[in-house]
Coordinates of C-alpha atoms in Angstrom, one line a residue:
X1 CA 99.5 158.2 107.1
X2 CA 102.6 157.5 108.1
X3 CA 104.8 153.9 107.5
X4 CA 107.9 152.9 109.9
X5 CA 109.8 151.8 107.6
X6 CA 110.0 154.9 105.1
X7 CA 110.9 156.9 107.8
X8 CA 113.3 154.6 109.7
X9 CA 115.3 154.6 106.8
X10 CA 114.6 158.4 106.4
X11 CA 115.2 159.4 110.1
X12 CA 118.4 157.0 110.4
X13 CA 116.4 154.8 112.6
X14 CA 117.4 151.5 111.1
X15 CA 117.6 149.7 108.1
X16 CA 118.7 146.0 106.8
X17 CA 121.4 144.4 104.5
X18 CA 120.6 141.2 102.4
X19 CA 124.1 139.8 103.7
X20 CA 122.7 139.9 107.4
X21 CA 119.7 138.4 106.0
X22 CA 116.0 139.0 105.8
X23 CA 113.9 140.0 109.1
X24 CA 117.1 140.7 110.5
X25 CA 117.2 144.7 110.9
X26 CA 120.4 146.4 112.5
X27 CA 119.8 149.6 114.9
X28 CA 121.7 152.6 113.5
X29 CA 122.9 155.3 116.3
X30 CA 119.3 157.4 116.4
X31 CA 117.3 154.4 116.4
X32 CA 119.8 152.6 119.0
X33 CA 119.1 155.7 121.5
X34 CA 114.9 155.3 121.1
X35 CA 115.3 151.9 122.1
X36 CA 117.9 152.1 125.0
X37 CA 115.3 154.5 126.4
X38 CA 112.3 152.4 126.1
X39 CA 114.3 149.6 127.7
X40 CA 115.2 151.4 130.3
X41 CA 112.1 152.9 131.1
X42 CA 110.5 149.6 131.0
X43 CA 113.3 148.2 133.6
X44 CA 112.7 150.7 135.8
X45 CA 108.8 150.6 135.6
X46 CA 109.2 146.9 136.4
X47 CA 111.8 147.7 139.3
X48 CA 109.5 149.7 140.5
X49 CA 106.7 147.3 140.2
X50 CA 108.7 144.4 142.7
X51 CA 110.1 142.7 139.0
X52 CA 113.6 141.3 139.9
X53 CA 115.9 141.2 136.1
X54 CA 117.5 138.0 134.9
X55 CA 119.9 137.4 131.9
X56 CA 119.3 134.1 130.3
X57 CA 121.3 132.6 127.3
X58 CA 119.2 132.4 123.9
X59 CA 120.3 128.8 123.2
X60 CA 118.7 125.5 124.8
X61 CA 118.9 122.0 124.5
X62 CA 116.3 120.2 122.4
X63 CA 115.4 118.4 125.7
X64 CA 114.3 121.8 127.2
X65 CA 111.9 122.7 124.6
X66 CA 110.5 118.8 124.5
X67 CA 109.8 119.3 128.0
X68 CA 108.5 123.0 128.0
X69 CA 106.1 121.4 124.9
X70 CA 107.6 124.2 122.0
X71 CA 108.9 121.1 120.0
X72 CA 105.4 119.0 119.6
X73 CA 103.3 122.3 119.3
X74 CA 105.6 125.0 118.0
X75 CA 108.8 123.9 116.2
X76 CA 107.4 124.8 112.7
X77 CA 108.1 128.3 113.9
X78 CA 111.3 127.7 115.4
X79 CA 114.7 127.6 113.7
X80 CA 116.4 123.9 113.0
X81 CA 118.3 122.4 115.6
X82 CA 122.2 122.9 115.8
X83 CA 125.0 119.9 116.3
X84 CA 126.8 120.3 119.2
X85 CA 128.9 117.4 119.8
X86 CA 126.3 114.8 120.3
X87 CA 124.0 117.7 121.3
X88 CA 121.3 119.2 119.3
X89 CA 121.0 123.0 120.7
X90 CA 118.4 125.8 119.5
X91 CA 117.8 129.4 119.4
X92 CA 114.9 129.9 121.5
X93 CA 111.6 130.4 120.6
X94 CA 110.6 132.5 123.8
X95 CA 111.8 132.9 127.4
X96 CA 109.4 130.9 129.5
X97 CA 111.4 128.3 129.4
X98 CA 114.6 129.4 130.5
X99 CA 113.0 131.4 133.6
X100 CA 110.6 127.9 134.6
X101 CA 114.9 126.2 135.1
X102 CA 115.9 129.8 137.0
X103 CA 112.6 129.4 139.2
X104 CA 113.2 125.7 140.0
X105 CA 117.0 126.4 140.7
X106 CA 116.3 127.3 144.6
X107 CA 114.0 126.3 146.6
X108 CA 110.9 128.9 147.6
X109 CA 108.9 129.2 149.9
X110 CA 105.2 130.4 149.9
X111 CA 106.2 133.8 151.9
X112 CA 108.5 134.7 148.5
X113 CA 105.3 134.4 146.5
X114 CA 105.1 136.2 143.9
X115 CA 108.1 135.8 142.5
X116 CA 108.3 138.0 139.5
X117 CA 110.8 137.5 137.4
X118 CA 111.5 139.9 134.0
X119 CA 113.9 140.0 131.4
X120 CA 114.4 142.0 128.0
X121 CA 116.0 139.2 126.1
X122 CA 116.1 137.6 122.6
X123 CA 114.5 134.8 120.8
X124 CA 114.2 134.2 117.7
X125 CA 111.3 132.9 115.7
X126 CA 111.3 131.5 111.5
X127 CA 109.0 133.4 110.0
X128 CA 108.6 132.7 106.6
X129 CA 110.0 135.7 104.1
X130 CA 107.3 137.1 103.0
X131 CA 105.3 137.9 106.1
X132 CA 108.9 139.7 107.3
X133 CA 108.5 143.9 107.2
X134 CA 110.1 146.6 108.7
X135 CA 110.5 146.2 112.3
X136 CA 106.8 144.5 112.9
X137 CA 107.8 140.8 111.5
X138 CA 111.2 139.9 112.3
X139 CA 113.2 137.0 113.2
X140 CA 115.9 138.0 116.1
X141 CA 113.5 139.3 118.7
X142 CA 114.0 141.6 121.8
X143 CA 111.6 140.7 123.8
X144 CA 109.8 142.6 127.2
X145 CA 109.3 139.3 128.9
X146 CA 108.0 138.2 133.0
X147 CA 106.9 135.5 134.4
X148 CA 105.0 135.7 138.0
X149 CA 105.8 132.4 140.1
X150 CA 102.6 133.0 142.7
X151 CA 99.8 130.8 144.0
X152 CA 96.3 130.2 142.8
X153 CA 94.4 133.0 145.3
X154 CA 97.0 135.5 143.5
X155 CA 97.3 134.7 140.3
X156 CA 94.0 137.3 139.4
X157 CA 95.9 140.3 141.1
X158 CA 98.9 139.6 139.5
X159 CA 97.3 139.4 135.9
X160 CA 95.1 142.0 136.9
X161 CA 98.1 144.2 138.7
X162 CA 100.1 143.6 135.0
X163 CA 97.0 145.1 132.9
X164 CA 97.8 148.2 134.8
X165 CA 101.3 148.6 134.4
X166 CA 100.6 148.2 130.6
X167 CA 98.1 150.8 131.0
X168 CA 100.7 153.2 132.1
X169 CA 103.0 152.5 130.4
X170 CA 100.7 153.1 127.3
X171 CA 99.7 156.8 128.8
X172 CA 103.4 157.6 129.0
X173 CA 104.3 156.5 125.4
X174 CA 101.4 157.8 124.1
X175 CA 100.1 154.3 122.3
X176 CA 96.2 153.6 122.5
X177 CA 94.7 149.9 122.6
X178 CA 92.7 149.2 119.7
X179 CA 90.8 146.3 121.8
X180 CA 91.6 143.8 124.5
X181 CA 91.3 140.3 123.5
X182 CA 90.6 137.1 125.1
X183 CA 92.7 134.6 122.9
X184 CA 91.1 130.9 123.4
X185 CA 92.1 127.9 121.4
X186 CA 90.5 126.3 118.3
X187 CA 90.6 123.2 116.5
X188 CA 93.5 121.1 115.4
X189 CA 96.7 120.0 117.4
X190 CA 98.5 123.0 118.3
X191 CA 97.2 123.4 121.3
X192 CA 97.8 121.0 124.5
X193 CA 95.2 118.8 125.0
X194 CA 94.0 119.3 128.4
X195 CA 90.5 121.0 128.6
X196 CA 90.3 121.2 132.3
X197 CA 93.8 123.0 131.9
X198 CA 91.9 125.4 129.5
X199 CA 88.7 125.8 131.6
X200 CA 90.2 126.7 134.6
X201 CA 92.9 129.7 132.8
X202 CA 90.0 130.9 130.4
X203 CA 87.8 131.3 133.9
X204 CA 90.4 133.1 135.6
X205 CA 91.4 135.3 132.7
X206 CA 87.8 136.7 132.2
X207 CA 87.4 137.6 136.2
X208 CA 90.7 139.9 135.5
X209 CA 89.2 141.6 132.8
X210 CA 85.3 141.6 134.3
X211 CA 87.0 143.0 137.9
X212 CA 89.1 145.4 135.7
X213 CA 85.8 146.6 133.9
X214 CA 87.5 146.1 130.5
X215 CA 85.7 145.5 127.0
X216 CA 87.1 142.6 125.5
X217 CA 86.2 140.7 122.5
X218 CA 87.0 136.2 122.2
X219 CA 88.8 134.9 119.9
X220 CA 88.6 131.3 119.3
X221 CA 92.5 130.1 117.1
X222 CA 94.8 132.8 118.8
X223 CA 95.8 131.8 122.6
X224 CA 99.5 130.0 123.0
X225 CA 99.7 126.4 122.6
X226 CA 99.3 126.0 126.3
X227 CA 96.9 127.7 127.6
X228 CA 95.0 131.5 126.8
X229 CA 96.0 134.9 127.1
X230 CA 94.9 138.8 126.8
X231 CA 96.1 140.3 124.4
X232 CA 96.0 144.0 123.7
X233 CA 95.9 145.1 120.3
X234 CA 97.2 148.2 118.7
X235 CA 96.6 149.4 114.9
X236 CA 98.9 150.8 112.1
X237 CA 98.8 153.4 110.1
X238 CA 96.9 151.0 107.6
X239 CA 94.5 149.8 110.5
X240 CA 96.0 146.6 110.4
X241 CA 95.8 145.1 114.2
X242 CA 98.6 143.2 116.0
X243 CA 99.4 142.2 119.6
X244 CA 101.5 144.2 121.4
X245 CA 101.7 143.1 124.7
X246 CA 100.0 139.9 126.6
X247 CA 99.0 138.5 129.9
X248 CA 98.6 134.6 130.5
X249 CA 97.7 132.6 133.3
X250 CA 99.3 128.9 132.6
X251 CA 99.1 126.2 134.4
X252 CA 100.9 123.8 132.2
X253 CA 104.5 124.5 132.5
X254 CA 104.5 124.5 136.1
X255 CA 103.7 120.9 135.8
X256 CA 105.8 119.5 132.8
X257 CA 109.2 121.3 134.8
X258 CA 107.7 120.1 138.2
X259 CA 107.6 123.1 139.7
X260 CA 107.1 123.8 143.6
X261 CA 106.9 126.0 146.9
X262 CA 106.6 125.2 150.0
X263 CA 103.7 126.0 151.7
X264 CA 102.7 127.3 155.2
X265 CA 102.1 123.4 156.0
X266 CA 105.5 122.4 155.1
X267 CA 104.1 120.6 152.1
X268 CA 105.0 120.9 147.8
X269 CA 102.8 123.0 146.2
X270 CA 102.7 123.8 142.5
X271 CA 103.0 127.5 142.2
X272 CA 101.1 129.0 139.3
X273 CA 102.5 131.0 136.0
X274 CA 101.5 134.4 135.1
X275 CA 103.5 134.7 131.7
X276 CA 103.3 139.2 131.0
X277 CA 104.8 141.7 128.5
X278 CA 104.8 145.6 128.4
X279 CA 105.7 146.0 125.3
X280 CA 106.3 142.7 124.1
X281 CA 108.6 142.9 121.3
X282 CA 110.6 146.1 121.3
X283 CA 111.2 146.1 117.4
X284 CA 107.2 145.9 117.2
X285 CA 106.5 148.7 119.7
X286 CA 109.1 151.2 118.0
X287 CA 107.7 150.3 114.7
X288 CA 104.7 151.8 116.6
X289 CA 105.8 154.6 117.7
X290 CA 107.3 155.7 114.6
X291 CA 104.2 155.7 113.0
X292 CA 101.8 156.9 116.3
X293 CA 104.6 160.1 116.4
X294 CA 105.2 160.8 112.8
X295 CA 109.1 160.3 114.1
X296 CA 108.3 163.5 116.5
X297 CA 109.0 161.1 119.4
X298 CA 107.6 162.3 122.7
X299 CA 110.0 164.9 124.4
X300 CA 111.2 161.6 126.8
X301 CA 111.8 159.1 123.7
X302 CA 113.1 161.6 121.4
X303 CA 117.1 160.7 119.8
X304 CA 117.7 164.4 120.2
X305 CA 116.1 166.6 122.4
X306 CA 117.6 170.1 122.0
X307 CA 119.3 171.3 118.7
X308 CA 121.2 174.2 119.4
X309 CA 121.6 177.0 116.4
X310 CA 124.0 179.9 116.6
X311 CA 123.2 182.7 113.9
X312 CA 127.0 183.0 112.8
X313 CA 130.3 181.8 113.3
X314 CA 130.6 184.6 116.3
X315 CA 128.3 182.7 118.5
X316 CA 129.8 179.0 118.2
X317 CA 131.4 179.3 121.8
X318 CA 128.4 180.2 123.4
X319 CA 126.6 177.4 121.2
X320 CA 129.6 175.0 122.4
X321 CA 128.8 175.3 125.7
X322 CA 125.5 175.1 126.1
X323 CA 125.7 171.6 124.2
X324 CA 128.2 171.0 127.0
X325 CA 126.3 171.7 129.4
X326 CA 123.3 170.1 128.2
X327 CA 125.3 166.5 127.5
X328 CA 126.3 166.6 131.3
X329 CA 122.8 167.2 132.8
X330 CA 121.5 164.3 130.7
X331 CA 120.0 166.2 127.9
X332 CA 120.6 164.7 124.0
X333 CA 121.5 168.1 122.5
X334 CA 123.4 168.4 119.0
X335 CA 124.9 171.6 117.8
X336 CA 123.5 172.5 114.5
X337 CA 126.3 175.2 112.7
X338 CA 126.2 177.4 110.4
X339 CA 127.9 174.9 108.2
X340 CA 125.1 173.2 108.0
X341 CA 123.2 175.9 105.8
X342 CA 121.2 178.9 106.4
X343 CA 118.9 179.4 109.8
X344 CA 115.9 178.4 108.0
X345 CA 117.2 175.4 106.5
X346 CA 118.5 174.1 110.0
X347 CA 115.2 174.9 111.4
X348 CA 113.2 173.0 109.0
X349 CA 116.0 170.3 109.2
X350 CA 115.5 169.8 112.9
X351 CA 111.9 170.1 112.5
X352 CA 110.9 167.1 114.8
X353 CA 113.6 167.6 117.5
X354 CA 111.2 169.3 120.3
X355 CA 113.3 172.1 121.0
X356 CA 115.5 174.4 118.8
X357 CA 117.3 177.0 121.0
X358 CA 118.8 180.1 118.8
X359 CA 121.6 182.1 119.7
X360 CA 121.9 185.4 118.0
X361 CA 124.1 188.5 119.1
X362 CA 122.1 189.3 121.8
X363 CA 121.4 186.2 123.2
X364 CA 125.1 185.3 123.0
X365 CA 125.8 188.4 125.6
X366 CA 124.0 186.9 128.5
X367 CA 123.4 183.4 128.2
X368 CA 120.1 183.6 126.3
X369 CA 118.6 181.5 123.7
X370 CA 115.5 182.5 121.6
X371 CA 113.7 179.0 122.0
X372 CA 111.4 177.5 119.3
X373 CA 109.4 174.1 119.9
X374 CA 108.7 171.4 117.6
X375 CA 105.3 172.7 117.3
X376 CA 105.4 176.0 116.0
X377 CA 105.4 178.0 119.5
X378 CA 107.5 180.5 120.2
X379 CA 108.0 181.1 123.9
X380 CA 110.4 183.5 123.6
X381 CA 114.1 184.1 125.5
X382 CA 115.4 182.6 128.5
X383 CA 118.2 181.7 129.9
X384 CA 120.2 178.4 129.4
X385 CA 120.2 177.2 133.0
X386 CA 116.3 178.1 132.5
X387 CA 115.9 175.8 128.9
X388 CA 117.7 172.8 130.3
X389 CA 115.8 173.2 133.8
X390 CA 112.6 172.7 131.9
X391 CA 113.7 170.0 129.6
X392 CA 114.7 168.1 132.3
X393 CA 111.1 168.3 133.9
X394 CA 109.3 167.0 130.4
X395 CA 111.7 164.3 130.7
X396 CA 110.7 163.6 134.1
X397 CA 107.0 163.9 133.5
X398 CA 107.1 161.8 129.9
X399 CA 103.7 161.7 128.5
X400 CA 103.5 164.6 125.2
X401 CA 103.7 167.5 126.4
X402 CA 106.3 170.7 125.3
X403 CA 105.8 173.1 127.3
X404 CA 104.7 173.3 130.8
X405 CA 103.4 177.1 131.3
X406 CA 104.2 178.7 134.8

């Protein structure tokens, strides 16, 4: 059983000081590469997916969050307002928001529809200390964040379209849902008090998941104050479940920022909003993999992906330059010396970097290495050019595989 944050601190990943504050974790360099990796990939899935990225700022006037509803329904969880002048500003509590303003900055029309909008941006939420651990409760957030502008007849292939991309992106990180769950609200005044609102999202969320064929449990007390959501759940190492990633219909925010298209009759219509995360929080979904991988990140993800070990001192220019030449083709490759102890030692040392090329004598003569792999395998010498040629298609594939026999 393994627990992300004994071997963040272990593996360098990242760790916290009491001056920054609690729930408050800084990235060191390893743990910085892991996640500029997973946000990229996530961009680039969402690229590929018709997603168009936005930067927004992570402050807002109290006005915007009185509108969007976070004040009445949410601000126990949000951090105290801040003077500004004769302003009160906040740190945001989540992005919607900010992207409902971007959407009603120009005008659309119906032909744009759907607009899908994504951002990995902070918030930041004031959690009480001791729920805060690790990576998994924090209070600065990165958060994988969309929001799908569309109309009513596709709002169910847009939910349903982002179930699939979380799906993939699941199979190539190697995460499993524990469950899917349909998150309806329960008693008391959190929620907005609308029930046609909620009859008419809860409806359209269970034909996404009945059309996608997916088990899913309700949960009465865990949808978002304004309206309900999938959520897909994922376990620790403990078997403790949390939500990693979500997909809401919501109707209700459209309305309090009056939002519109225009429609094929020349006519305002009010578009709805498919609120979707990947990953959701990228603190959450490393604290993840950490534990899913042991820290033997998958060949894609991994900080270092080739640790290069020359025998002796004679073979360090050879060594040199196949670091070089690994660095330039894209490939995170570290030299490992003999300064750094015996053969063995470095070996077990790198143990979870997925490949460990060796250069002896022999393989220093002709541009060899004797390769090892994270898991034990041998498959024996080949040439440089060769190693870094099949590196480079692991990376391409992602998923877990090592090795690709020919």
């Amino acid at each position: 059983m393994y627990n992300h944050r004994r071997l963040g601190r272990e593996l360098d990943l990242f760790d916290t000081d009491p001056l920054m504050g609690a729930g408050l974790p800084y990235w060191l360099p390893d743990g910085a590469v892991v996640r500029h990796v997973l946000e990229e990939y996530i961009r680039d899935a969402e690229r590929a997916a018709g997603y168009r990225h936005v930067y927004s700022p992570v402050l807002g006037k109290r006005e915007l969050y009185e509108i969007s509803g976070h004040w009445s329904h949410y601000s126990d969880d949000m951090f105290p307002p801040m003077k500004l002048g004769s302003e009160e500003v906040l740190l945001r509590p989540s992005l919607c928001p900010h992207h409902a303003l971007i959407y009603r900055s120009r005008s659309h029309s119906y032909r744009e529809l759907p607009f899908r909008m994504a951002e990995l941006g902070g918030m930041y939420r004031s959690e009480l200390s001791g729920v805060l651990g690790g990576l998994t409760r924090v209070r600065s957030i990165q958060l994988n964040d969309a929001h799908i502008f569309c109309t009513l007849e596709q709002a169910v292939d847009e939910a349903r379209s982002a179930l699939e991309l979380i799906a993939r992106a699941y199979a190539d990180l190697g995460i499993k849902a524990a469950r899917h769950r349909l998150s309806l609200p329960g008693e008391g005044g959190k929620y907005v008090a609308d029930p046609a609102l909620w009859e008419r999202a809860t409806a359209l969320l269970r034909e996404v998941l009945d059309g996608a064929g997916i088990d899913y449990e309700a949960a009465e007390g865990e949808a978002a104050f304004y309206g309900p959501k999938i959520d897909v759940q994922i376990a620790d190492s403990a078997g403790r479940e949390s939500t990693l990633s979500t997909v809401q219909i919501d109707f209700h925010q459209p309305e309090r920022f009056d939002l519109h298209y225009i429609g094929a009759d020349g006519a305002k219509h009010r578009p709805v909003m498919v609120h979707r995360s990947v990953i959701g929080s990228v603190e959450r979904a490393v604290a993840h993999l950490v534990e899913q991988h042991g820290g033997a990140f998958p060949v894609w993800l991994a900080p270092v992906q080739l640790a290069v070990l020359p025998i002796a001192e004679e073979q360090l220019p050879q060594a040199e330059e196949l670091v070089r030449r690994a660095v330039a083709e894209g490939v995170r490759a570290e030299l490992v010396g003999p300064e750094h102890g015996s053969l063995g030692a470095r070996i077990r040392g790198a143990r979870l970097v997925p490949y460990q090329a060796v250069i002896g004598e022999r393989e220093a003569e002709g541009d060899l290495v004797a390769l090892r792999l994270r898991d034990g395998r041998r498959p024996g010498v080949l040439s440089g050019a060769e190693l870094l040629r099949r590196i480079g298609e692991r990376v391409e594939a992602r998923g877990s595989g090592l090795w690709a026999e020919v």
